[in-house]
Short mmCIF file of C-alpha atoms in Angstrom, two decimals:
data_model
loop_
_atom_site.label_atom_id
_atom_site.label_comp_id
_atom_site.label_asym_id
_atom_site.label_seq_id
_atom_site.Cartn_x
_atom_site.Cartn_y
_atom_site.Cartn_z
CA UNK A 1 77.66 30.68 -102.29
CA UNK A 2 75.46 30.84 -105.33
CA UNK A 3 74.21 27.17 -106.79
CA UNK A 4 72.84 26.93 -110.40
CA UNK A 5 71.06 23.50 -111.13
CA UNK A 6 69.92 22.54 -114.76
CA UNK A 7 68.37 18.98 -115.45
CA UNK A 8 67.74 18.37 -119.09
CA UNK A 9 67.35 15.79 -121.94
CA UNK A 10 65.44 12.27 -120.46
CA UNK A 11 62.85 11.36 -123.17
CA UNK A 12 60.62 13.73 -122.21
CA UNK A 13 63.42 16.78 -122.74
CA UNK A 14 61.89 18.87 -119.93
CA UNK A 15 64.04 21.35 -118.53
CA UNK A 16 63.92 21.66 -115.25
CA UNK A 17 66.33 23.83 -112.35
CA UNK A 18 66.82 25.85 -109.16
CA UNK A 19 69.11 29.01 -108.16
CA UNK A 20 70.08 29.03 -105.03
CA UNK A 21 71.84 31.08 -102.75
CA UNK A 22 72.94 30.24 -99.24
CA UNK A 23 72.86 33.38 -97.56
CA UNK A 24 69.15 33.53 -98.76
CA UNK A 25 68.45 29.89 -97.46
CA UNK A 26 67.28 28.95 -93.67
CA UNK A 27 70.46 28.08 -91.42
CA UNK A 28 69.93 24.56 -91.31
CA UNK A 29 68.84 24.14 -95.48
CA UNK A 30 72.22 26.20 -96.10
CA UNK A 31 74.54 24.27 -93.56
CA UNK A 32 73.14 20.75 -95.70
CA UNK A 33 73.38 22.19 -98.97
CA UNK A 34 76.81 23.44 -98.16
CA UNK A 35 77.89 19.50 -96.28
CA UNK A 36 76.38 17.85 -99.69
CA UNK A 37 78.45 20.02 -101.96
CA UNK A 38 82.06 19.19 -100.19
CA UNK A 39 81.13 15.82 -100.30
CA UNK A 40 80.12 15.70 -103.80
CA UNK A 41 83.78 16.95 -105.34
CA UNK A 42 82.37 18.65 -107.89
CA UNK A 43 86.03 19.84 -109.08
CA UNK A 44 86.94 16.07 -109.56
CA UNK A 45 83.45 15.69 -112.10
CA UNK A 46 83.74 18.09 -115.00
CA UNK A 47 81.98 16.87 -117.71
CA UNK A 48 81.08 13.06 -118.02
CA UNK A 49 78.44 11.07 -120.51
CA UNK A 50 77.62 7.56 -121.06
CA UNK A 51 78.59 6.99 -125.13
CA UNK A 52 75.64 4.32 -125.33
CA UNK A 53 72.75 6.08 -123.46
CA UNK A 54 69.90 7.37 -124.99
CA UNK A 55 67.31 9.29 -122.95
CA UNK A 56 69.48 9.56 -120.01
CA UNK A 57 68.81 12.74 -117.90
CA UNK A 58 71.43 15.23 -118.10
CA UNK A 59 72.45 17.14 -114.85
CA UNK A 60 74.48 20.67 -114.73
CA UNK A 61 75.78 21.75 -111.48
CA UNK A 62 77.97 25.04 -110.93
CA UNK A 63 78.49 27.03 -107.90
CA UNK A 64 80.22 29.75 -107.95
CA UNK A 65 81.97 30.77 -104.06
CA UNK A 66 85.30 32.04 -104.37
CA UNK A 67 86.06 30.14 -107.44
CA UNK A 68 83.39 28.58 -109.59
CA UNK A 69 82.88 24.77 -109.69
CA UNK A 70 80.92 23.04 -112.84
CA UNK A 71 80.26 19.73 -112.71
CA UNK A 72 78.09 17.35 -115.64
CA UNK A 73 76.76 14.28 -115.96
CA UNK A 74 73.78 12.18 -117.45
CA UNK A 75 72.10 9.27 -115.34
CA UNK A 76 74.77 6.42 -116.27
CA UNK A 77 78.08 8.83 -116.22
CA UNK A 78 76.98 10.00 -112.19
CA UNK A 79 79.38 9.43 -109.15
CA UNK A 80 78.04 7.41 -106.47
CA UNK A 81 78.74 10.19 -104.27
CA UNK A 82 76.49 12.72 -105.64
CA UNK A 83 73.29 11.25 -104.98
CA UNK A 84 72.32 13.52 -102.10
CA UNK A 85 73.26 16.37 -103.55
CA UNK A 86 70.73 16.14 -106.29
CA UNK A 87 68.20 14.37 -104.64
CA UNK A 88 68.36 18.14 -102.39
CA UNK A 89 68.30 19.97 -105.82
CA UNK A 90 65.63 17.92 -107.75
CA UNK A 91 63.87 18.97 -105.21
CA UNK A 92 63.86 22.49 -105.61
CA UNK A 93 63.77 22.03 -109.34
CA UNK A 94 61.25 23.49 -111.18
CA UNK A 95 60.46 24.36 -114.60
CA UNK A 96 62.96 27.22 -116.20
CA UNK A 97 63.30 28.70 -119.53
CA UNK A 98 65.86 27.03 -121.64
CA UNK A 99 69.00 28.38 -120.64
CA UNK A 100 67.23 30.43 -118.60
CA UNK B 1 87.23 -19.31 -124.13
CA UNK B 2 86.11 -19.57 -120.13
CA UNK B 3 82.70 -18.53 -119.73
CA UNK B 4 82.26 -18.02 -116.02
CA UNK B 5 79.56 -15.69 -114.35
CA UNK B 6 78.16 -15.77 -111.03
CA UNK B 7 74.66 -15.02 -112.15
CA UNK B 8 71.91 -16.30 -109.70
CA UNK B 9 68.50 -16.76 -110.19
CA UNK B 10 65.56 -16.74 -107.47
CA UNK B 11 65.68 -19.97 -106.87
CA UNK B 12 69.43 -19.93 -106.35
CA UNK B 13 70.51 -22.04 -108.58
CA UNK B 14 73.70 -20.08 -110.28
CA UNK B 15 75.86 -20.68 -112.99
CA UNK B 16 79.91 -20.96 -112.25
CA UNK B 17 81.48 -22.88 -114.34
CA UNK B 18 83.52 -23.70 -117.42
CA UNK B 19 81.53 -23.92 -120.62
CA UNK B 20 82.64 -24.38 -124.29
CA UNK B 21 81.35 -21.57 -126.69
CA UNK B 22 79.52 -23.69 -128.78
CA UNK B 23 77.51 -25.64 -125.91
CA UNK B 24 76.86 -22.13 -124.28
CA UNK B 25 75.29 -21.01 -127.40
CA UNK B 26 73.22 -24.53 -127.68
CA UNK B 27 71.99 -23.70 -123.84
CA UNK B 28 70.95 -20.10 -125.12
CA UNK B 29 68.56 -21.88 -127.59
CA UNK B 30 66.75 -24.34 -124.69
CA UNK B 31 63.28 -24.62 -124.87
CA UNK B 32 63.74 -24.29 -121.34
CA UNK B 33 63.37 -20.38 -120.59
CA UNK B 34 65.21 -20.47 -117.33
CA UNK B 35 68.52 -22.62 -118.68
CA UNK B 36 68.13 -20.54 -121.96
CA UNK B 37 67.73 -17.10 -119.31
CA UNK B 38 71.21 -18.84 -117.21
CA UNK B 39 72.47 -18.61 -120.32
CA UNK B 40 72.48 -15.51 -122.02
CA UNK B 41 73.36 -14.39 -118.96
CA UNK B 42 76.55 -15.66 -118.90
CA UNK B 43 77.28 -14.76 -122.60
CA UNK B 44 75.93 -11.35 -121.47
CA UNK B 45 78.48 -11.52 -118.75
CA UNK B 46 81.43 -12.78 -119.40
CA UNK B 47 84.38 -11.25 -118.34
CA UNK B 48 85.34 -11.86 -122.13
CA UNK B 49 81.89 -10.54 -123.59
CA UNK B 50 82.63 -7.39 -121.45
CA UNK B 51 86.18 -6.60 -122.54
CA UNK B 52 84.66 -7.02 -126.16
CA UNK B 53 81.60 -4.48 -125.17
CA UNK B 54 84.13 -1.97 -123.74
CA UNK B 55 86.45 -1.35 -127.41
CA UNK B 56 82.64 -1.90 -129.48
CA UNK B 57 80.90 1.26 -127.83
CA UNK B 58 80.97 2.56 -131.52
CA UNK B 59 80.45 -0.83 -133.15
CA UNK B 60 76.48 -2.06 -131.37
CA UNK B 61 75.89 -4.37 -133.92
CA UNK B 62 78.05 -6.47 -132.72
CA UNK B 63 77.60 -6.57 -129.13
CA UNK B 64 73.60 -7.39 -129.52
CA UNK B 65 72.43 -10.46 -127.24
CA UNK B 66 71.42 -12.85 -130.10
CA UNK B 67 67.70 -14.25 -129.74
CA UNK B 68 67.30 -17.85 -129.74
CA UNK B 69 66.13 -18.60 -133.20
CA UNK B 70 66.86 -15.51 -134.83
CA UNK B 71 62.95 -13.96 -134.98
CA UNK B 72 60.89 -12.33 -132.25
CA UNK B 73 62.26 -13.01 -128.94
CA UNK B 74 61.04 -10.75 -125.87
CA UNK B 75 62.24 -10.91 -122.32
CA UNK B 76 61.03 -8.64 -119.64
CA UNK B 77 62.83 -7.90 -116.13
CA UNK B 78 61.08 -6.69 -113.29
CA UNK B 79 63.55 -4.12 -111.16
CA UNK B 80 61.57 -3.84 -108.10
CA UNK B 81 62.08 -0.32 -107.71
CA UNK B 82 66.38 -1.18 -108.75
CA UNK B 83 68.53 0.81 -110.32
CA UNK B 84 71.46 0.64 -112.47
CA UNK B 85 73.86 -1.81 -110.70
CA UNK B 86 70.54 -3.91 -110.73
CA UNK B 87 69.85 -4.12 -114.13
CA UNK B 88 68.28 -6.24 -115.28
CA UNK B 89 66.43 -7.00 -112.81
CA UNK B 90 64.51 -10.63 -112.13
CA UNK B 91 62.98 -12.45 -115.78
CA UNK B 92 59.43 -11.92 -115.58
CA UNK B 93 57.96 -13.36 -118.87
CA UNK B 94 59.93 -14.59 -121.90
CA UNK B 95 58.67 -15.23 -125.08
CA UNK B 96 55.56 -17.06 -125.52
CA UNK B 97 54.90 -16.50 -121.86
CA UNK B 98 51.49 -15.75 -120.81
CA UNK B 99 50.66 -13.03 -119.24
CA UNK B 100 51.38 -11.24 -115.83
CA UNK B 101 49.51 -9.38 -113.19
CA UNK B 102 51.65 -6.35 -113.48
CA UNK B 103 50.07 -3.67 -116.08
CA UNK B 104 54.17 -2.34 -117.03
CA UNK B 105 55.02 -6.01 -117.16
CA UNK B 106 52.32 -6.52 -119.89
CA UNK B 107 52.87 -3.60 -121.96
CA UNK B 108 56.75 -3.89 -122.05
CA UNK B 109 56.07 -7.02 -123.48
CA UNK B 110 53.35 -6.45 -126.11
CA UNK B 111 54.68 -3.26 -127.50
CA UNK B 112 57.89 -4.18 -127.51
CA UNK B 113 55.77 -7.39 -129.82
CA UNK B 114 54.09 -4.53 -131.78
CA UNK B 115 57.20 -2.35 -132.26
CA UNK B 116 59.31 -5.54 -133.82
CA UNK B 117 55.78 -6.64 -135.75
CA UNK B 118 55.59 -3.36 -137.37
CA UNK B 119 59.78 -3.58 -138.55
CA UNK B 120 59.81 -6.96 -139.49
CA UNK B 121 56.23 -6.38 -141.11
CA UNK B 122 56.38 -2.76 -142.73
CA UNK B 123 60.48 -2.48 -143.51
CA UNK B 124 61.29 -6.05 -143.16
CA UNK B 125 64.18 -5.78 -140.76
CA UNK B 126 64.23 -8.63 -137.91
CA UNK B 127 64.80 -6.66 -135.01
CA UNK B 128 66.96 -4.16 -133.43
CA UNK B 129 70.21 -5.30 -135.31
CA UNK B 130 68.29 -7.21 -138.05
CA UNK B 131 69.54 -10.42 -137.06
CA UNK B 132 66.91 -11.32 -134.40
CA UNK B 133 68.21 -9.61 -131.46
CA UNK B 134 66.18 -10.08 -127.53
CA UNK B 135 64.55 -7.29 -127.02
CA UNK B 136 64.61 -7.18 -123.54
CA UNK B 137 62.94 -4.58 -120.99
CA UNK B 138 63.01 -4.28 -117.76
CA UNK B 139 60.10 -2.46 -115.86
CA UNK B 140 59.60 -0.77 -112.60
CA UNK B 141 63.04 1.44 -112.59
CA UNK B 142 63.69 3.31 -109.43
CA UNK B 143 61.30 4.99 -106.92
CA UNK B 144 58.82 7.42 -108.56
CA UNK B 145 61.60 7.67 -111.55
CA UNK B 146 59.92 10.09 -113.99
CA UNK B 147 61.83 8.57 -117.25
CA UNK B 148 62.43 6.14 -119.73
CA UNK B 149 65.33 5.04 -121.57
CA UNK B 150 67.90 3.22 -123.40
CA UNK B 151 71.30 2.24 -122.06
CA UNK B 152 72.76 0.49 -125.18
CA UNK B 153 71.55 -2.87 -124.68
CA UNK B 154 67.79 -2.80 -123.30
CA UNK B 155 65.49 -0.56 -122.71
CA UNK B 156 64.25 0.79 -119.07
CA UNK B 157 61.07 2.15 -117.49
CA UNK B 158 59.75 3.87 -115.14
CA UNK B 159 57.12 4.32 -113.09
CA UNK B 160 56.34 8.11 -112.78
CA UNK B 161 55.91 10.27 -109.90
CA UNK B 162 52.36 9.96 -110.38
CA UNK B 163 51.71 13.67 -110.81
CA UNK B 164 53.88 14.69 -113.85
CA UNK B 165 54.24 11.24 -115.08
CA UNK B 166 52.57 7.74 -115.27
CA UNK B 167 53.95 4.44 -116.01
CA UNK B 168 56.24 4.95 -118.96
CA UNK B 169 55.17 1.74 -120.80
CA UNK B 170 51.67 3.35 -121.25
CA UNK B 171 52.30 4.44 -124.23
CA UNK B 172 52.90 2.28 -127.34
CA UNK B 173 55.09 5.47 -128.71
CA UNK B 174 57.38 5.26 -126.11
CA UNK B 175 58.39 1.96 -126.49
CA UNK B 176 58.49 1.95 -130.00
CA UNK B 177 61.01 5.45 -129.37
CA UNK B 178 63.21 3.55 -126.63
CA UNK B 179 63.74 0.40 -129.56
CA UNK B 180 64.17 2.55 -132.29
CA UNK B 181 67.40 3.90 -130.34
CA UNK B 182 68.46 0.46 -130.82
CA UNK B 183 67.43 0.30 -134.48
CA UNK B 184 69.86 3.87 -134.77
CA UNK B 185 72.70 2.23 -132.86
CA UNK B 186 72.62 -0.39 -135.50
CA UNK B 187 72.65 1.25 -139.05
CA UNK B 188 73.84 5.43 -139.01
CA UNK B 189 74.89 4.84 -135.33
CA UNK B 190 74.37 9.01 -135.15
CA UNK B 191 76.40 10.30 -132.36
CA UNK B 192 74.00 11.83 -129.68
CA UNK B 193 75.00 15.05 -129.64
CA UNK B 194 73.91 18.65 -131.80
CA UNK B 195 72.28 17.94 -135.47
CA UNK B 196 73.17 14.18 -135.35
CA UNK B 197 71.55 13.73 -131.86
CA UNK B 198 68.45 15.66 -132.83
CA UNK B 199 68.35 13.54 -136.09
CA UNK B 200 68.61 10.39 -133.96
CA UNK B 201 65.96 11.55 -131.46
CA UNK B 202 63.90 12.05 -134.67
CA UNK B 203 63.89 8.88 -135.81
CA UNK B 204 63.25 7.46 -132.47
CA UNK B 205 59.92 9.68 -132.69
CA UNK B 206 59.22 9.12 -135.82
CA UNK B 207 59.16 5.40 -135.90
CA UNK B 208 57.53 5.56 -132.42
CA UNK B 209 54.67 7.32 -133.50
CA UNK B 210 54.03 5.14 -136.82
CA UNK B 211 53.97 1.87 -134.59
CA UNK B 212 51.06 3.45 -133.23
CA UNK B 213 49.47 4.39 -135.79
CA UNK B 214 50.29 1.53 -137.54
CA UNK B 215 48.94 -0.74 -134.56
CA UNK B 216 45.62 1.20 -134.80
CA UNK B 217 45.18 1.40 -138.20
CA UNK B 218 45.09 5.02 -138.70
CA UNK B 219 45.90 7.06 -142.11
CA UNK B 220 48.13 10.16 -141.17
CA UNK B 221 44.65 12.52 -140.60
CA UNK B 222 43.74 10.00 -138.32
CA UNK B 223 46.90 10.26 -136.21
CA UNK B 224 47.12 12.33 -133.17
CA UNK B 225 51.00 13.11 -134.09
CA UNK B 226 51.80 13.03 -130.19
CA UNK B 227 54.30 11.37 -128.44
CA UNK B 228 53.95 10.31 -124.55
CA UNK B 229 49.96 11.28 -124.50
CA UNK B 230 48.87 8.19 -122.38
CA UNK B 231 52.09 8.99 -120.00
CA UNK B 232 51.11 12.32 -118.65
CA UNK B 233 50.18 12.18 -114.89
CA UNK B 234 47.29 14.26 -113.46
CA UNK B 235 49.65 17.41 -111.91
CA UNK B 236 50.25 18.76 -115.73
CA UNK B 237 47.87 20.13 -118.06
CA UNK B 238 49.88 19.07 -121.22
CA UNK B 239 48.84 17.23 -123.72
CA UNK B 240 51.56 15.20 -124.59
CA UNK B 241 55.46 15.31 -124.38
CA UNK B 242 55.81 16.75 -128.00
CA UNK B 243 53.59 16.95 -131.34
CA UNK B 244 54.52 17.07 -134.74
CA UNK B 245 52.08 19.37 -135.71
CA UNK B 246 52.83 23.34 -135.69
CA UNK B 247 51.23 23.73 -131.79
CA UNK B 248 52.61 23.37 -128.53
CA UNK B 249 52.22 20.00 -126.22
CA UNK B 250 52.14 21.90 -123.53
CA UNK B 251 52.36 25.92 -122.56
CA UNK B 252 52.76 27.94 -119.17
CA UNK B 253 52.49 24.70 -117.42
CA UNK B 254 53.28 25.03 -113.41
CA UNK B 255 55.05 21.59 -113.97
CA UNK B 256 56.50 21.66 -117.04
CA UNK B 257 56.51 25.23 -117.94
CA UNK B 258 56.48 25.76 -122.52
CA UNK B 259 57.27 23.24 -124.84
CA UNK B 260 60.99 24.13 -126.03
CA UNK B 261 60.64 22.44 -129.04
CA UNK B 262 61.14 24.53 -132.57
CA UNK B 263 58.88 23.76 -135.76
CA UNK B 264 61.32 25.52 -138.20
CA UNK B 265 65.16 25.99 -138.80
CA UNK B 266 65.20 29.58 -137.95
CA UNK B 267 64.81 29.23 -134.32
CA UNK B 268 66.79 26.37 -133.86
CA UNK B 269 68.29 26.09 -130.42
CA UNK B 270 72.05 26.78 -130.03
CA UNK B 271 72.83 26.12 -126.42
CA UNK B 272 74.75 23.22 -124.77
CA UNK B 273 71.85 22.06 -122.61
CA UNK B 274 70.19 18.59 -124.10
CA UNK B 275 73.35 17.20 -125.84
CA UNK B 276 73.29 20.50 -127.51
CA UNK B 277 69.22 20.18 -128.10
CA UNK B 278 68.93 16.97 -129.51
CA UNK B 279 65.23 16.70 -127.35
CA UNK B 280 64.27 20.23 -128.64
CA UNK B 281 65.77 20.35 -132.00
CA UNK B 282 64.10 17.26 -133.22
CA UNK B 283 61.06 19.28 -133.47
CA UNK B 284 62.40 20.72 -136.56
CA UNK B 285 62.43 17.16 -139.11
CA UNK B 286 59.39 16.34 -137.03
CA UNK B 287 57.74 18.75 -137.87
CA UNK B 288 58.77 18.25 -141.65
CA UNK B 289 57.82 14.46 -141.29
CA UNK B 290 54.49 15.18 -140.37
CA UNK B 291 53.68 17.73 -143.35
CA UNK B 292 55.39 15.26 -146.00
CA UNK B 293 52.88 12.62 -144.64
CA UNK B 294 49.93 14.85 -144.53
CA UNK B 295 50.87 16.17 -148.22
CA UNK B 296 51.18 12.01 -149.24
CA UNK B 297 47.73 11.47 -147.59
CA UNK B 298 46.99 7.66 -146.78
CA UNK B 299 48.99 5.50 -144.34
CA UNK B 300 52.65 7.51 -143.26
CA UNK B 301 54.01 4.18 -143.06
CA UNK B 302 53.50 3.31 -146.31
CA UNK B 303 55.42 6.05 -147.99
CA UNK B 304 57.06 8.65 -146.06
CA UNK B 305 58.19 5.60 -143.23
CA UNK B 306 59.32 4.03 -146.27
CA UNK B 307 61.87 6.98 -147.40
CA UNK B 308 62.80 7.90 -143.94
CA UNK B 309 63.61 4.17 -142.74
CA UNK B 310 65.96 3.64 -146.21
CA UNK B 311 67.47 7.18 -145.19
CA UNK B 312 68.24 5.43 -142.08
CA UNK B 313 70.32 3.62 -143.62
CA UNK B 314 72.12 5.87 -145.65
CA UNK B 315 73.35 7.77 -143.04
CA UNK B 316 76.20 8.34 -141.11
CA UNK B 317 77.24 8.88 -137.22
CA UNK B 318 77.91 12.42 -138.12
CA UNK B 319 75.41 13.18 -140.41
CA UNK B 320 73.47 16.82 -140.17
CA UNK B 321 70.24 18.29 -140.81
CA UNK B 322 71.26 19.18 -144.56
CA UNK B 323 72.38 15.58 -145.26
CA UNK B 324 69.02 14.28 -143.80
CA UNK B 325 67.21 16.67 -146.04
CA UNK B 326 68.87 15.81 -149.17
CA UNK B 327 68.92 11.91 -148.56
CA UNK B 328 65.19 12.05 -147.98
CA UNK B 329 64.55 13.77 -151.07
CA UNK B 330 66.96 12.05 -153.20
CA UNK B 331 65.55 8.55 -150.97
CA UNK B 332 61.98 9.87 -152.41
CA UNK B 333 63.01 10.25 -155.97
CA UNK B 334 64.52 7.28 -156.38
CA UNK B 335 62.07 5.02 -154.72
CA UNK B 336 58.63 6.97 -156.11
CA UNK B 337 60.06 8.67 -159.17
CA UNK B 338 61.72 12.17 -159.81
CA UNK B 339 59.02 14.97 -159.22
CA UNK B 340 56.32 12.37 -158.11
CA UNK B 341 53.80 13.54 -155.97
CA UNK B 342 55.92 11.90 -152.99
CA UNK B 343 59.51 13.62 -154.45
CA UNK B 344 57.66 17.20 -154.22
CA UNK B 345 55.91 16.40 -151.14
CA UNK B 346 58.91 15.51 -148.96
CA UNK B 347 61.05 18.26 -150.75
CA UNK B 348 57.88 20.75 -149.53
CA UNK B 349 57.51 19.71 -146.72
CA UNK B 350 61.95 20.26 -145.71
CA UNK B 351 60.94 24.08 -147.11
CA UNK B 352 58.13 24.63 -144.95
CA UNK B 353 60.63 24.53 -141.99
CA UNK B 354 63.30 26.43 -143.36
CA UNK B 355 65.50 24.46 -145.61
#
């Protein structure tokens, strides 16, 4: 299972992200990753932003397993349930080239 | 009209209860800051006041929290490390309140007083939705929360993991970006999103930076031109967040890695990350700001803050890099003269970055 993070846009516009891949992760960091992912539903998220915010942080999730799952959202738009998740991929985060 | 809230305060004194409009709006005008606090509140919660908020999302104006007397009215909220579902957190210091012992308490407050000074001073608009609106702030958002923003109604800081980022209310540019969302929301209302967003995330810079310079003083040599300077923690070497001038903030950073941010049309960003680039794109009219104002010379408030404020104005939610360029210029003509030194200036400066 292959994970592509991308957190953009906050007033500081950094753009920050991780690629993951399971199968290259340690057991127990893949086995989390993978319990944090079926609990986010991703598939129910799509693509959600708060009309009013300004400055919100903007988060793009997609994994791609036998189907591929993206799922985004800015600070005010996020599910309860997908805290976890990106606390695990913030993280990993680091800086990336824009769309990169 | 049933006003009814279950708002509580520290001492635990709560309002709920059935109060008349009109005695709810005397309350919100009590010298008393806590009764006057209870009751904004409920006017600020109201299952009523909510139902309004929710078919105004594209109509602010209306749904600002009306100060007191109509002029400079402050209130800052400490979150205590609270999110969202906390906001806004517990009133620290209202208007006319001294001060605190909490440095982000402090600065909320007095550059959220400089930002409105500078408005009501240098364009003459009374607040956010020139009709007095609170300006309120709450401070200390999250854990280690490495942003700042603007949800609609108020804005938010945050502390800063201490090794990218420092307390957001450090700098005076900040807060005068966060409020000028509020100013945007209220006039052109531009939707945040591609050329609009990047136009609104402009202006937010753009005023931001001239209530600094316009707190210290400075002509437009004078100014640094950098936004979020004071915020930047000790784990980056960047400068600042983003410059107006034709250089980098920051390059090859371990943290932060380059500064995405484009000084001319030709390599405008395209992608769908940032709203469609409306952090990175900005870069382009900022860039074009900056050279009008060093072109004009003196104080950029005085002139090109001038032309860009009234293009403000002018402006609608869907309004796009070529509409900004020719309401500035036509803004310039009209207020300085056809082919004055500001006219050419501004229309020179939109060239230099590829219009």
């Amino acid at each position: 299972m292959k994970i592509r993070f991308r957190q953009t846009g906050g007033f500081g516009g950094l753009v920050l992200g991780c690629d993951l891949e399971t199968s290259a992760l340690p057991t127990a960091e893949a086995q989390e990753l993978t319990r944090l992912i079926k609990k986010a539903n991703l598939e129910k998220i799509q693509t959600r932003r708060s009309e009013k915010g300004r400055d919100l942080q903007i988060y793009e999730i997609a994994v791609e397993n036998e189907i591929t799952v993206k799922a985004s959202f800015d600070d005010m738009s996020m599910p309860a349930n997908i805290g976890p998740l990106l606390d695990f991929l913030r993280q990993r985060a680091r800086a990336v080239p824009l769309d990169g | 009209m049933i006003m009814k809230t279950d708002t509580s305060t520290d001492a635990g004194a709560g309002i709920c209860c059935i109060i008349p409009p009109h005695v709810m709006d005397r309350l919100a005008q009590s010298s008393d800051a806590r009764i006057r606090q209870l009751a904004m509140d409920a006017i600020a919660n109201s299952s009523a006041m909510r139902a309004v908020r929710a078919t105004m999302a594209m109509m602010p104006a209306l749904a600002a929290i009306p100060s007191p007397a109509a002029k400079r009215h402050r209130l800052v909220y400490d979150l205590k490390n609270g999110e969202f579902a906390d906001l806004p957190g517990q009133l620290i210091r209202s208007e006319g309140d001294p001060k605190t012992d909490d440095i982000a308490e402090n600065e909320a407050y007095n550059y959220a007083g400089s930002t409105y000074n500078f408005y009501k001073t240098v364009l003459g608009r009374n607040s956010l939705d020139d009709h007095g609106m609170t300006l309120i702030s709450s401070v200390h958002f999250g854990r280690r929360y490495n942003n700042a923003f603007w949800n609609g109604e108020q804005m938010c800081y945050g502390d800063g993991d201490g090794q990218i980022f420092i307390r957001f209310t450090k700098s005076v540019d900040v807060v005068g970006h966060e409020l000028t969302h509020g100013v945007v929301s209220n006039t052109c209302n531009l939707v945040y999103f591609n050329e609009p967003g990047a136009l609104n995330e402009h202006f937010a810079d753009v005023f931001g930076t001239l209530v600094k310079q316009w707190r210290k003083r400075q002509t437009a040599k004078q100014g640094d031109w950098l936004i979020g300077a004071e915020i930047m923690g000790p784990g980056t070497t960047a400068k600042s967040l983003r410059t107006f001038k034709a250089e980098k903030a920051y390059e090859n950073d371990a943290l932060l890695g380059t500064d995405p941010q484009p000084k001319n049309l030709k390599n405008k960003y395209t992608g769908s990350a940032d709203n469609g680039g409306v952090h990175i794109n900005s870069g382009i009219p900022n860039h074009a700001f900056y050279l009008g104002a060093m072109e004009i010379g003196g104080k950029a408030w005085e002139k090109m803050g001038q032309i860009w404020y009234k293009t403000m104005l002018k402006l609608t939610s869907n309004s796009q890099f070529k509409d900004m360029v020719q309401s500035t210029t036509e803004t310039a003509a009209t207020l300085y003269g056809n082919n004055s030194r500001e006219h050419k200036a501004v229309m020179k400066a939109w060239k230099s970055v590829g219009f």
